[in-house]
Coordinates of C-alpha atoms and ligand atoms in Angstrom, one line a residue:
Chain A
M1 CA -16.6 -1.1 -18.4
K2 CA -16.7 -4.7 -17.1
E3 CA -13.7 -3.9 -14.9
K4 CA -15.5 -0.9 -13.3
E5 CA -18.6 -2.9 -12.7
R6 CA -16.6 -5.5 -10.8
E7 CA -14.9 -2.8 -8.8
L8 CA -18.3 -1.3 -8.0
L9 CA -19.7 -4.6 -6.8
H10 CA -16.6 -5.2 -4.6
L11 CA -17.1 -1.8 -3.0
I12 CA -20.8 -2.1 -2.2
E13 CA -20.3 -5.7 -1.1
K14 CA -18.0 -4.4 1.6
N15 CA -20.1 -1.4 2.4
G16 CA -23.6 -1.2 1.0
R17 CA -24.1 2.3 2.4
L18 CA -21.5 4.1 0.2
D19 CA -23.5 6.8 -1.5
I20 CA -23.5 7.4 -5.2
D21 CA -21.3 10.5 -4.9
T22 CA -18.6 8.6 -3.1
L23 CA -18.8 5.7 -5.5
G24 CA -18.5 8.1 -8.4
K25 CA -15.4 9.7 -6.8
L26 CA -13.7 6.4 -6.1
L27 CA -14.3 5.0 -9.6
N28 CA -13.8 8.3 -11.4
L29 CA -17.3 8.2 -12.9
S30 CA -20.2 10.6 -12.9
N31 CA -23.1 10.1 -10.6
D32 CA -25.3 9.3 -13.6
E33 CA -22.9 6.6 -14.7
I34 CA -22.9 5.0 -11.3
Q35 CA -26.7 5.2 -11.1
S36 CA -27.2 3.5 -14.4
M37 CA -24.6 0.8 -13.6
L38 CA -26.4 0.0 -10.4
E39 CA -29.7 -0.2 -12.1
E40 CA -28.3 -2.5 -14.8
L41 CA -26.7 -4.7 -12.1
E42 CA -29.9 -4.8 -10.3
T43 CA -31.8 -5.7 -13.4
V44 CA -29.6 -8.6 -14.3
G45 CA -29.8 -9.8 -10.7
A46 CA -26.1 -9.4 -9.9
I47 CA -27.2 -7.2 -7.1
Q48 CA -29.9 -9.0 -5.1
G49 CA -30.3 -6.6 -2.3
Y50 CA -28.5 -4.2 0.1
S51 CA -28.0 -5.4 3.6
A52 CA -26.0 -4.7 6.6
L53 CA -23.6 -7.2 8.3
I54 CA -24.5 -7.1 12.0
D55 CA -22.4 -8.6 14.7
W56 CA -25.4 -9.4 17.0
S57 CA -23.1 -10.4 19.8
K58 CA -22.4 -6.6 20.1
V59 CA -26.0 -5.8 20.5
L60 CA -27.1 -5.4 24.1
D61 CA -29.8 -7.8 25.4
Y62 CA -29.7 -9.7 22.1
E63 CA -29.9 -13.5 22.5
G64 CA -29.7 -15.8 19.6
V65 CA -28.1 -19.0 18.3
T66 CA -27.0 -20.1 15.0
A67 CA -26.8 -23.7 13.9
M68 CA -25.6 -25.4 10.8
I69 CA -27.4 -28.6 9.9
D70 CA -26.2 -31.3 7.6
V71 CA -29.3 -32.8 6.0
K72 CA -29.4 -36.1 4.0
V73 CA -32.4 -36.4 1.7
T74 CA -33.9 -38.6 -0.9
P75 CA -34.2 -36.6 -4.1
T76 CA -37.7 -36.5 -5.6
R77 CA -38.2 -37.9 -9.0
G78 CA -38.1 -35.3 -11.7
V79 CA -37.2 -32.3 -9.7
G80 CA -34.1 -33.7 -7.9
F81 CA -33.2 -31.8 -4.8
D82 CA -34.9 -28.5 -5.7
K83 CA -38.4 -29.4 -4.3
V84 CA -37.1 -30.5 -0.9
A85 CA -34.7 -27.5 -0.8
E86 CA -37.6 -25.2 -1.4
R87 CA -39.7 -26.8 1.4
I88 CA -36.8 -26.1 3.7
Y89 CA -35.8 -22.6 2.6
R90 CA -39.3 -21.3 2.8
F91 CA -39.2 -21.6 6.6
P92 CA -38.5 -18.1 8.0
E93 CA -35.9 -19.4 10.6
V94 CA -33.8 -20.8 7.8
K95 CA -31.1 -18.3 6.8
A96 CA -29.2 -20.3 4.1
V97 CA -29.5 -23.5 2.2
Y98 CA -26.8 -25.0 0.0
L99 CA -26.7 -28.2 -2.1
M100 CA -23.4 -29.9 -1.2
S101 CA -21.2 -32.6 -2.6
G102 CA -19.9 -35.2 -0.2
A103 CA -21.3 -36.9 2.9
Y104 CA -24.6 -35.1 3.0
D105 CA -26.9 -33.2 0.6
L106 CA -28.1 -30.0 2.0
S107 CA -26.4 -27.6 4.4
V108 CA -29.0 -25.6 6.2
S109 CA -28.2 -22.6 8.4
I110 CA -30.8 -21.7 11.1
E111 CA -31.1 -18.8 13.4
G112 CA -33.2 -19.1 16.5
K113 CA -33.6 -17.4 19.9
T114 CA -32.5 -20.3 22.0
M115 CA -31.0 -23.7 21.5
L116 CA -34.3 -25.2 22.5
E117 CA -36.1 -23.3 19.7
V118 CA -33.6 -24.5 17.2
S119 CA -33.8 -28.1 18.4
R120 CA -37.5 -27.9 18.2
F121 CA -37.4 -26.7 14.7
V122 CA -35.1 -29.5 13.7
S123 CA -37.0 -32.3 15.4
E124 CA -40.5 -31.1 14.6
K125 CA -40.2 -29.4 11.2
L126 CA -37.1 -30.4 9.4
S127 CA -36.6 -34.1 10.2
T128 CA -40.3 -34.8 9.8
L129 CA -40.2 -33.8 6.1
E130 CA -40.9 -36.8 4.0
S131 CA -37.7 -36.8 2.0
V132 CA -35.4 -36.0 4.9
L133 CA -33.4 -39.1 5.9
S134 CA -31.2 -37.7 8.6
T135 CA -30.0 -34.4 10.2
T136 CA -26.8 -33.6 12.1
T137 CA -27.0 -30.3 14.0
H138 CA -23.9 -28.2 14.8
F139 CA -24.3 -25.1 17.0
V140 CA -22.1 -22.2 16.3
L141 CA -20.2 -21.1 19.4
K142 CA -18.6 -18.0 18.1
K143 CA -18.5 -16.1 14.8
Y144 CA -15.1 -14.9 13.7
K145 CA -15.6 -14.1 10.1
H146 CA -18.8 -13.8 8.1
D147 CA -19.2 -13.1 4.4
G148 CA -15.6 -12.1 4.1
I149 CA -15.7 -9.7 6.9
I150 CA -13.7 -10.4 10.1
L151 CA -16.1 -9.5 12.9
G152 CA -14.8 -7.1 15.5
D153 CA -11.7 -6.4 13.4
D154 CA -10.5 -3.1 14.9
E155 CA -10.0 -0.4 12.5
E156 CA -7.2 1.3 14.5
D157 CA -4.3 2.7 12.5
K158 CA -1.2 1.1 14.0
R159 CA 1.2 3.2 12.0
M160 CA 3.1 6.2 13.3
V161 CA 1.4 9.5 12.7
V162 CA 4.0 10.8 10.2
S163 CA 6.6 8.8 8.3
P164 CA 8.9 9.2 5.3
Chain B
M1 CA 46.3 18.6 32.4
T2 CA 44.8 18.5 29.1
L3 CA 41.4 20.2 28.6
K4 CA 38.4 17.9 28.5
R5 CA 36.6 18.0 25.2
S6 CA 33.0 19.2 25.1
P7 CA 30.7 16.3 24.5
H8 CA 29.8 17.8 21.1
S9 CA 33.3 17.4 19.8
Y10 CA 33.0 13.6 19.9
L11 CA 30.7 13.8 16.9
S12 CA 32.0 13.6 13.4
E13 CA 31.7 16.9 11.6
T14 CA 29.6 15.3 8.9
V15 CA 27.0 14.0 11.4
A16 CA 27.1 17.2 13.5
N17 CA 26.3 19.2 10.4
L18 CA 23.5 17.0 9.1
K19 CA 20.2 18.7 9.2
P20 CA 17.5 17.0 11.3
S21 CA 14.8 15.7 9.1
G22 CA 11.8 18.0 8.8
I23 CA 9.6 14.9 8.9
R24 CA 11.0 14.1 12.3
R25 CA 10.1 17.6 13.7
F26 CA 6.6 17.2 12.3
F27 CA 6.3 13.7 13.7
D28 CA 7.1 15.0 17.2
L29 CA 4.5 17.6 16.9
A30 CA 1.8 15.3 15.6
S31 CA 2.4 12.4 18.0
Q32 CA 1.7 14.5 21.0
M33 CA -1.9 15.0 19.8
E34 CA -4.8 12.8 20.2
N35 CA -7.4 11.6 17.7
V36 CA -5.3 12.6 14.7
I37 CA -6.3 11.3 11.3
S38 CA -3.1 11.0 9.5
L39 CA -2.5 11.5 5.8
G40 CA 1.2 11.9 6.7
V41 CA 2.1 8.3 6.5
G42 CA 4.4 7.1 3.8
E43 CA 3.4 3.4 4.0
P44 CA 0.5 1.1 3.1
D45 CA -2.4 0.9 5.5
F46 CA -2.8 -2.8 4.6
V47 CA -1.1 -5.4 6.7
T48 CA 1.2 -7.7 4.9
P49 CA -0.7 -10.4 3.0
W50 CA -1.4 -13.3 5.2
N51 CA 0.4 -16.0 3.1
V52 CA 3.6 -13.9 3.4
I53 CA 3.3 -13.7 7.2
E54 CA 2.5 -17.4 7.3
A55 CA 5.7 -18.2 5.2
S56 CA 7.7 -16.4 7.8
Y57 CA 6.1 -18.3 10.7
H58 CA 6.8 -21.5 8.8
S59 CA 10.5 -20.6 8.2
L60 CA 10.9 -20.1 12.0
E61 CA 9.2 -23.4 12.7
Q62 CA 11.6 -25.0 10.4
G63 CA 14.4 -23.6 12.4
H64 CA 15.7 -21.1 9.9
T65 CA 17.0 -18.7 12.5
A66 CA 20.6 -18.4 11.5
Y67 CA 22.4 -15.9 9.2
T68 CA 21.9 -16.3 5.4
A69 CA 24.5 -15.7 2.8
N70 CA 25.8 -12.1 2.8
A71 CA 24.1 -11.3 -0.5
G72 CA 20.9 -12.9 0.6
L73 CA 19.2 -16.3 0.4
P74 CA 20.1 -17.7 -3.0
E75 CA 16.4 -18.8 -3.4
L76 CA 15.3 -15.2 -2.8
R77 CA 17.8 -13.7 -5.2
E78 CA 16.6 -16.2 -7.8
E79 CA 13.0 -15.0 -7.2
I80 CA 14.0 -11.4 -7.5
S81 CA 15.8 -12.1 -10.7
T82 CA 12.8 -13.8 -12.1
Y83 CA 10.5 -11.1 -10.9
L84 CA 12.6 -8.3 -12.5
R85 CA 12.7 -10.3 -15.8
T86 CA 9.0 -11.1 -16.0
Q87 CA 7.7 -7.8 -14.6
F88 CA 10.1 -5.2 -16.0
H89 CA 12.1 -7.0 -18.7
I90 CA 15.5 -6.6 -17.2
S91 CA 17.7 -9.6 -16.5
Y92 CA 20.2 -9.7 -13.7
S93 CA 22.3 -12.7 -12.6
S94 CA 21.1 -13.8 -9.2
Q95 CA 24.7 -14.9 -8.6
D96 CA 26.6 -11.7 -8.8
Q97 CA 24.3 -8.8 -9.8
L98 CA 21.9 -8.8 -6.9
I99 CA 22.1 -8.0 -3.2
V100 CA 19.3 -8.3 -0.6
T101 CA 19.4 -5.3 1.7
V102 CA 17.8 -4.1 4.9
G103 CA 15.1 -2.1 3.1
A104 CA 15.7 0.1 0.1
S105 CA 17.1 2.5 2.7
Q106 CA 20.2 0.3 3.2
G107 CA 20.4 -0.2 -0.6
I108 CA 20.7 3.6 -1.1
D109 CA 23.4 3.8 1.7
L110 CA 25.4 1.0 0.3
A111 CA 25.2 2.2 -3.2
L112 CA 26.5 5.7 -2.3
R113 CA 29.3 4.3 -0.1
A114 CA 30.3 2.0 -2.9
I115 CA 30.6 4.7 -5.6
V116 CA 31.3 8.1 -4.0
N117 CA 34.8 9.5 -3.6
P118 CA 35.2 12.6 -1.4
G119 CA 34.1 15.6 -3.4
D120 CA 32.0 13.7 -6.0
E121 CA 28.8 15.3 -6.9
V122 CA 25.5 13.4 -6.8
I123 CA 22.5 14.9 -8.4
I124 CA 19.1 14.8 -6.6
V125 CA 15.8 15.8 -8.1
G126 CA 13.7 17.7 -5.7
P127 CA 11.3 17.6 -4.1
T128 CA 12.0 14.1 -3.2
F129 CA 12.5 11.4 -0.5
V130 CA 14.2 12.9 2.5
A131 CA 17.0 10.4 2.9
Y132 CA 19.0 11.0 -0.4
E133 CA 20.7 14.2 0.5
S134 CA 21.9 13.0 3.9
A135 CA 23.0 9.6 2.5
V136 CA 25.2 11.4 -0.1
L137 CA 26.7 13.6 2.6
L138 CA 27.3 10.6 4.9
A139 CA 29.1 8.9 2.0
G140 CA 31.4 12.0 1.6
G141 CA 29.7 13.3 -1.5
I142 CA 28.3 16.6 -2.5
P143 CA 24.5 16.6 -3.1
V144 CA 23.5 18.9 -6.0
T145 CA 19.7 19.4 -6.1
I146 CA 17.8 20.1 -9.3
Q147 CA 14.6 22.0 -8.5
T148 CA 11.8 20.7 -10.8
C149 CA 8.9 22.9 -11.6
P150 CA 5.3 22.4 -10.5
E151 CA 4.4 23.7 -14.1
D152 CA 6.1 20.5 -15.4
Q153 CA 4.3 18.5 -12.8
F154 CA 7.7 18.2 -11.1
K155 CA 9.1 16.1 -14.0
L156 CA 12.8 16.3 -14.5
T157 CA 13.7 17.6 -18.0
P158 CA 16.8 16.6 -20.0
V159 CA 17.7 20.3 -20.2
Q160 CA 17.6 20.7 -16.4
L161 CA 19.7 17.6 -16.0
E162 CA 22.3 18.7 -18.6
K163 CA 22.7 22.1 -16.8
A164 CA 23.4 20.5 -13.4
I165 CA 26.1 18.2 -14.6
T166 CA 29.7 19.2 -13.9
S167 CA 33.0 17.4 -14.3
K168 CA 32.6 16.2 -10.7
T169 CA 29.2 14.6 -11.3
K170 CA 29.2 10.9 -10.6
A171 CA 25.6 9.9 -10.3
V172 CA 21.9 10.9 -10.4
I173 CA 19.4 9.7 -7.9
L174 CA 16.0 9.3 -9.5
C175 CA 12.9 8.3 -7.6
N176 CA 10.2 7.1 -10.1
P177 CA 7.3 7.2 -9.2
N178 CA 8.3 9.9 -6.8
N179 CA 7.8 10.5 -3.1
P180 CA 6.3 13.1 -2.3
T181 CA 4.8 14.3 -5.6
G182 CA 3.5 11.1 -7.1
T183 CA 5.2 12.2 -10.3
F184 CA 5.7 9.4 -12.8
L185 CA 8.1 9.5 -15.7
N186 CA 6.9 7.3 -18.6
K187 CA 9.1 5.5 -21.1
K188 CA 9.4 8.4 -23.4
E189 CA 10.4 10.9 -20.7
L190 CA 12.9 8.4 -19.2
T191 CA 14.5 7.8 -22.6
A192 CA 15.2 11.5 -23.0
I193 CA 16.9 11.5 -19.5
A194 CA 18.8 8.3 -20.3
E195 CA 20.4 9.9 -23.3
V196 CA 21.9 12.6 -21.1
I197 CA 23.1 10.0 -18.6
K198 CA 24.8 7.9 -21.3
Q199 CA 26.3 10.9 -23.0
H200 CA 28.0 12.0 -19.7
D201 CA 28.8 8.4 -18.7
L202 CA 27.0 8.8 -15.3
L203 CA 25.4 6.3 -13.1
I204 CA 21.7 6.5 -12.3
L205 CA 20.6 5.3 -8.9
S206 CA 17.0 4.4 -9.8
D207 CA 14.8 4.1 -6.7
E208 CA 12.0 2.0 -8.0
I209 CA 10.3 1.1 -4.8
Y210 CA 6.9 2.4 -6.1
A211 CA 7.3 0.7 -9.5
E212 CA 4.3 -1.5 -8.9
L213 CA 2.1 1.4 -8.0
T214 CA 1.5 3.2 -11.3
Y215 CA -2.1 3.7 -12.3
D216 CA -2.5 4.9 -15.9
E217 CA 0.6 3.8 -17.8
P218 CA 2.7 0.7 -17.5
Y219 CA 6.1 1.0 -15.7
T220 CA 9.3 1.1 -17.5
S221 CA 12.5 0.6 -15.6
V222 CA 15.3 2.9 -16.8
A223 CA 17.6 -0.1 -16.7
S224 CA 15.6 -1.8 -19.4
L225 CA 16.2 1.1 -21.9
E226 CA 18.7 0.6 -24.7
G227 CA 22.3 0.7 -23.4
M228 CA 21.2 1.7 -19.9
K229 CA 21.9 -1.5 -17.9
E230 CA 25.5 -0.7 -17.3
H231 CA 24.6 2.9 -16.3
T232 CA 21.9 1.9 -13.8
L233 CA 21.8 0.7 -10.2
L234 CA 18.2 -0.4 -9.5
I235 CA 17.1 -0.1 -5.9
S236 CA 13.8 -1.4 -4.7
G237 CA 12.2 -3.3 -1.9
F238 CA 9.1 -4.9 -0.4
S239 CA 7.9 -2.1 1.8
K240 CA 5.4 -0.4 -0.5
A241 CA 3.9 -2.8 -3.1
F242 CA 3.8 -5.8 -0.7
A243 CA 2.9 -3.8 2.4
M244 CA 6.0 -4.9 4.3
T245 CA 7.6 -1.8 5.7
G246 CA 8.3 -3.3 9.1
W247 CA 10.1 -6.3 7.7
R248 CA 13.0 -4.2 6.6
L249 CA 13.7 -5.8 3.3
G250 CA 14.9 -4.5 0.0
Y251 CA 17.3 -5.2 -2.8
A252 CA 19.7 -3.7 -5.3
A253 CA 20.5 -4.9 -8.8
G254 CA 23.2 -3.6 -11.1
P255 CA 26.6 -3.9 -12.7
T256 CA 28.6 -6.7 -11.1
D257 CA 31.5 -4.5 -9.8
I258 CA 29.1 -2.2 -7.9
I259 CA 27.0 -5.0 -6.4
Q260 CA 30.1 -6.8 -5.3
A261 CA 31.4 -3.6 -3.7
M262 CA 28.1 -3.2 -1.9
I263 CA 28.3 -6.8 -0.7
K264 CA 31.7 -6.1 0.7
I265 CA 30.4 -3.2 2.8
H266 CA 27.3 -5.1 3.7
Q267 CA 29.2 -8.1 5.0
Y268 CA 31.3 -5.9 7.4
T269 CA 28.5 -3.8 8.6
M270 CA 25.3 -5.8 8.4
M271 CA 26.1 -9.5 7.7
C272 CA 22.8 -10.1 6.1
A273 CA 19.2 -9.0 6.0
P274 CA 16.8 -10.7 8.5
T275 CA 16.3 -14.3 7.7
M276 CA 12.6 -14.7 8.4
A277 CA 11.9 -11.6 6.4
Q278 CA 13.8 -13.1 3.4
Y279 CA 11.7 -16.3 3.6
A280 CA 8.6 -14.1 3.7
A281 CA 9.8 -12.2 0.6
V282 CA 10.2 -15.5 -1.3
E283 CA 6.5 -16.1 -0.8
A284 CA 5.6 -12.6 -1.6
L285 CA 7.3 -12.8 -5.0
K286 CA 6.0 -16.3 -5.7
N287 CA 2.4 -15.9 -4.7
G288 CA 1.8 -12.2 -3.9
E289 CA 0.6 -11.0 -7.3
N290 CA -3.1 -11.0 -6.4
S291 CA -2.7 -9.2 -3.2
V292 CA -0.6 -6.5 -4.9
R293 CA -3.3 -6.2 -7.6
E294 CA -6.1 -5.8 -4.9
M295 CA -4.2 -3.2 -3.0
K296 CA -3.4 -1.3 -6.1
I297 CA -7.1 -1.2 -7.1
S298 CA -7.8 0.4 -3.7
Y299 CA -5.1 2.9 -4.0
K300 CA -6.3 3.9 -7.5
Q301 CA -9.9 4.4 -6.2
R302 CA -8.7 6.5 -3.3
R303 CA -6.5 8.5 -5.6
H304 CA -9.5 9.6 -7.6
F305 CA -11.4 10.3 -4.4
I306 CA -8.7 12.5 -2.8
V307 CA -7.9 14.4 -6.0
Q308 CA -11.6 15.2 -6.5
A309 CA -11.9 16.2 -2.8
F310 CA -9.0 18.7 -3.3
D311 CA -10.7 20.0 -6.4
N312 CA -13.8 20.5 -4.4
M313 CA -12.0 22.5 -1.7
G314 CA -10.3 24.6 -4.4
L315 CA -6.8 23.2 -3.9
E316 CA -5.0 22.6 -7.2
C317 CA -3.8 19.1 -7.5
P318 CA -2.8 17.3 -10.6
M319 CA -3.6 13.6 -10.8
P320 CA -0.5 11.8 -9.5
G321 CA 0.7 9.1 -11.8
G322 CA 2.1 6.7 -9.2
A323 CA 3.0 5.9 -5.5
F324 CA 0.3 6.8 -3.0
Y325 CA 0.8 10.5 -2.5
A326 CA -1.1 13.5 -3.7
F327 CA 0.7 16.8 -3.6
P328 CA -1.8 19.6 -3.8
S329 CA -0.8 23.3 -3.9
I330 CA -1.8 25.3 -0.8
R331 CA -0.5 28.6 -2.3
S332 CA -4.0 30.0 -2.7
T333 CA -4.4 29.9 1.1
G334 CA -1.5 32.3 1.7
F335 CA 0.0 30.0 4.2
T336 CA 3.5 28.5 3.9
S337 CA 3.4 24.7 3.8
E338 CA 4.7 24.5 7.4
E339 CA 2.1 27.0 8.6
F340 CA -0.7 25.2 6.7
A341 CA 0.3 21.8 8.1
E342 CA 0.7 23.0 11.6
A343 CA -2.5 24.9 11.7
L344 CA -4.4 22.1 10.1
L345 CA -3.1 19.7 12.8
M346 CA -3.9 22.1 15.6
E347 CA -7.4 23.1 14.4
E348 CA -8.7 20.0 12.7
Q349 CA -6.4 17.2 13.9
V350 CA -5.4 16.1 10.4
A351 CA -1.7 15.4 9.8
V352 CA -0.2 16.1 6.4
V353 CA 3.5 16.7 5.7
P354 CA 4.6 20.2 4.6
G355 CA 6.2 20.0 1.2
S356 CA 9.1 22.1 2.3
V357 CA 10.6 19.1 4.2
F358 CA 11.2 17.4 0.8
G359 CA 13.3 20.3 -0.5
Q360 CA 13.1 24.0 -1.3
N361 CA 10.7 23.7 -4.3
G362 CA 8.2 21.7 -2.2
E363 CA 7.3 24.9 -0.6
G364 CA 3.7 25.8 -1.3
F365 CA 2.6 22.2 -1.3
I366 CA 1.6 19.5 1.1
R367 CA 2.0 15.8 0.9
C368 CA -1.1 13.8 1.6
S369 CA -0.9 10.0 1.6
Y370 CA -4.0 8.3 0.4
A371 CA -2.9 4.9 1.8
T372 CA -5.6 5.1 4.4
S373 CA -9.1 3.7 4.8
L374 CA -11.9 5.4 2.9
K375 CA -13.6 6.2 6.2
R376 CA -10.5 8.1 7.4
L377 CA -10.0 9.7 4.0
N378 CA -13.6 10.9 3.9
E379 CA -13.4 12.4 7.4
A380 CA -9.9 14.0 6.8
T381 CA -11.0 15.7 3.5
K382 CA -14.2 17.0 5.2
R383 CA -12.1 18.5 7.9
M384 CA -9.6 20.0 5.4
K385 CA -12.4 21.5 3.5
R386 CA -13.7 23.2 6.6
F387 CA -10.2 24.4 7.4
V388 CA -9.6 25.8 3.9
E389 CA -13.0 27.6 3.9
K390 CA -12.4 29.0 7.3
H391 CA -9.1 30.6 6.3
A392 CA -10.2 31.8 2.8
N393 CA -10.0 35.5 2.6
Ligands
PLP401 C1 11.3 6.7 -2.4 C2 11.6 5.9 -1.2 N1 12.7 5.1 -1.2 C3 12.9 4.3 -0.2 C4 12.1 4.2 0.9 C5 12.5 3.3 2.1 O1 12.1 2.0 1.8 P1 12.4 0.8 2.7 O2 11.3 0.6 3.7 O3 12.5 -0.3 1.8 O4 13.8 1.1 3.4 C6 11.0 5.0 1.0 C7 10.1 5.0 2.1 O5 9.3 5.9 2.3 C8 10.7 5.9 -0.2 O6 9.6 6.6 -0.2

């Protein structure tokens, strides 16, 4: 069963909208079996949510910028990096926070409407946190691939219509 | 003055008499139409794994743009030998029992030219891959087709084989898993066939291009069966499992004298397979295992999907054991397979291949390739269902 669970996760990771009927057909399981597998995976927290991967650059009138910020912090006694990480990830404009090995401690990804908005967030909210030592902001110029999906990858079938 | 010949008479009789491929005719029809969803494609929908493409770039950057040895890059033959040993438990010497060819297609051609004398009979097991019959004819042989039965899931039985053998029989071409039916012969079934082959001292041309793509049971190469190595010429390639159809790369492995004869023909007619493709293939064998596994998982999922979709539209379709084809019966619709495929194309813009192009007993069936994205598969089966319901009486 483990194998099927993994297959199920891979399928919905690529496309969270696949319905139970389709999943059942693909995995050769009944709808009830799929349903209970999904519930189980949700319960143990393997499935954290179902979301869509949007290429916002394709959305008319949409304006937005993404920045990746390298943050150096002083860990707090007792709770290490977790406390300061939480202070950061609670901000709604923060999309992701990772603890990193290497030259800095936290990698923070921010989405804002404009560069000004992002800079303001960094200078006013992030760098003023007590344990933050320094920040280095990198603006994303273009997204090619996100969460394993190549953005704008055309689905066109390049093969001949009929072949041996 | 002597009379001028009509242009037709320049052609060799063999070629002039060769039937045009039924696939070709259907291709011409389908390519004129727009927005066609194709289940008629006999190749993977995946692009070649990126590391393999990269290896080919790299070989070019290194200046590997010249011919290789006639039999193929020694490094590649070494990898093929290792691959066949670890994957299928057969050992071939990379020195003199392996040849790298321009696709399995050229392997089939070379093999037949190397073994057939005029008038020799070569047994073909229909319905099957369209090239065998013509390749036998081009080599000067006589194709003898065994018609397998849908009731046996198109599996060749030892009795059928026994019956088809004559004093002129030289070889049997066996495609396992089979294109177009997806039929897969397991170890036990092959062993029974192998007994007949040994008994009559025949050669089996074993087309194992779909060997990686079996879904329920492990693959056994007929060459690995007791006493069969000297009776088997194994033909395979990179097109299907590694998604490398456009690279034109395959190989043959077998008894030294046959391989050496094939190399002789190859060196006068082809020199060698494309060099950059051979470097790509080295990478495919060294580090391609994960990509093959992932593609195989997708095929398996889609196989379940399409078979259930046929079930749902009332078309009888056994679960195919291998390759990426489903071969449902369309007899219940009252159409011939050509009529079905043509009407389906015209009315719903879905391309499938009429079973009849793969031989007489393919009539009443259509070949549907499930090597296509789930999105397309979903839409195609919806349209087919509508089509079948519309024409139900
Ligand atoms: C059974 C079989 N053998 C051989 C081939 C040709 O393979 P290649 O691309 O290696 O020439 C095909 C392609 O459809 C096939 O189905």
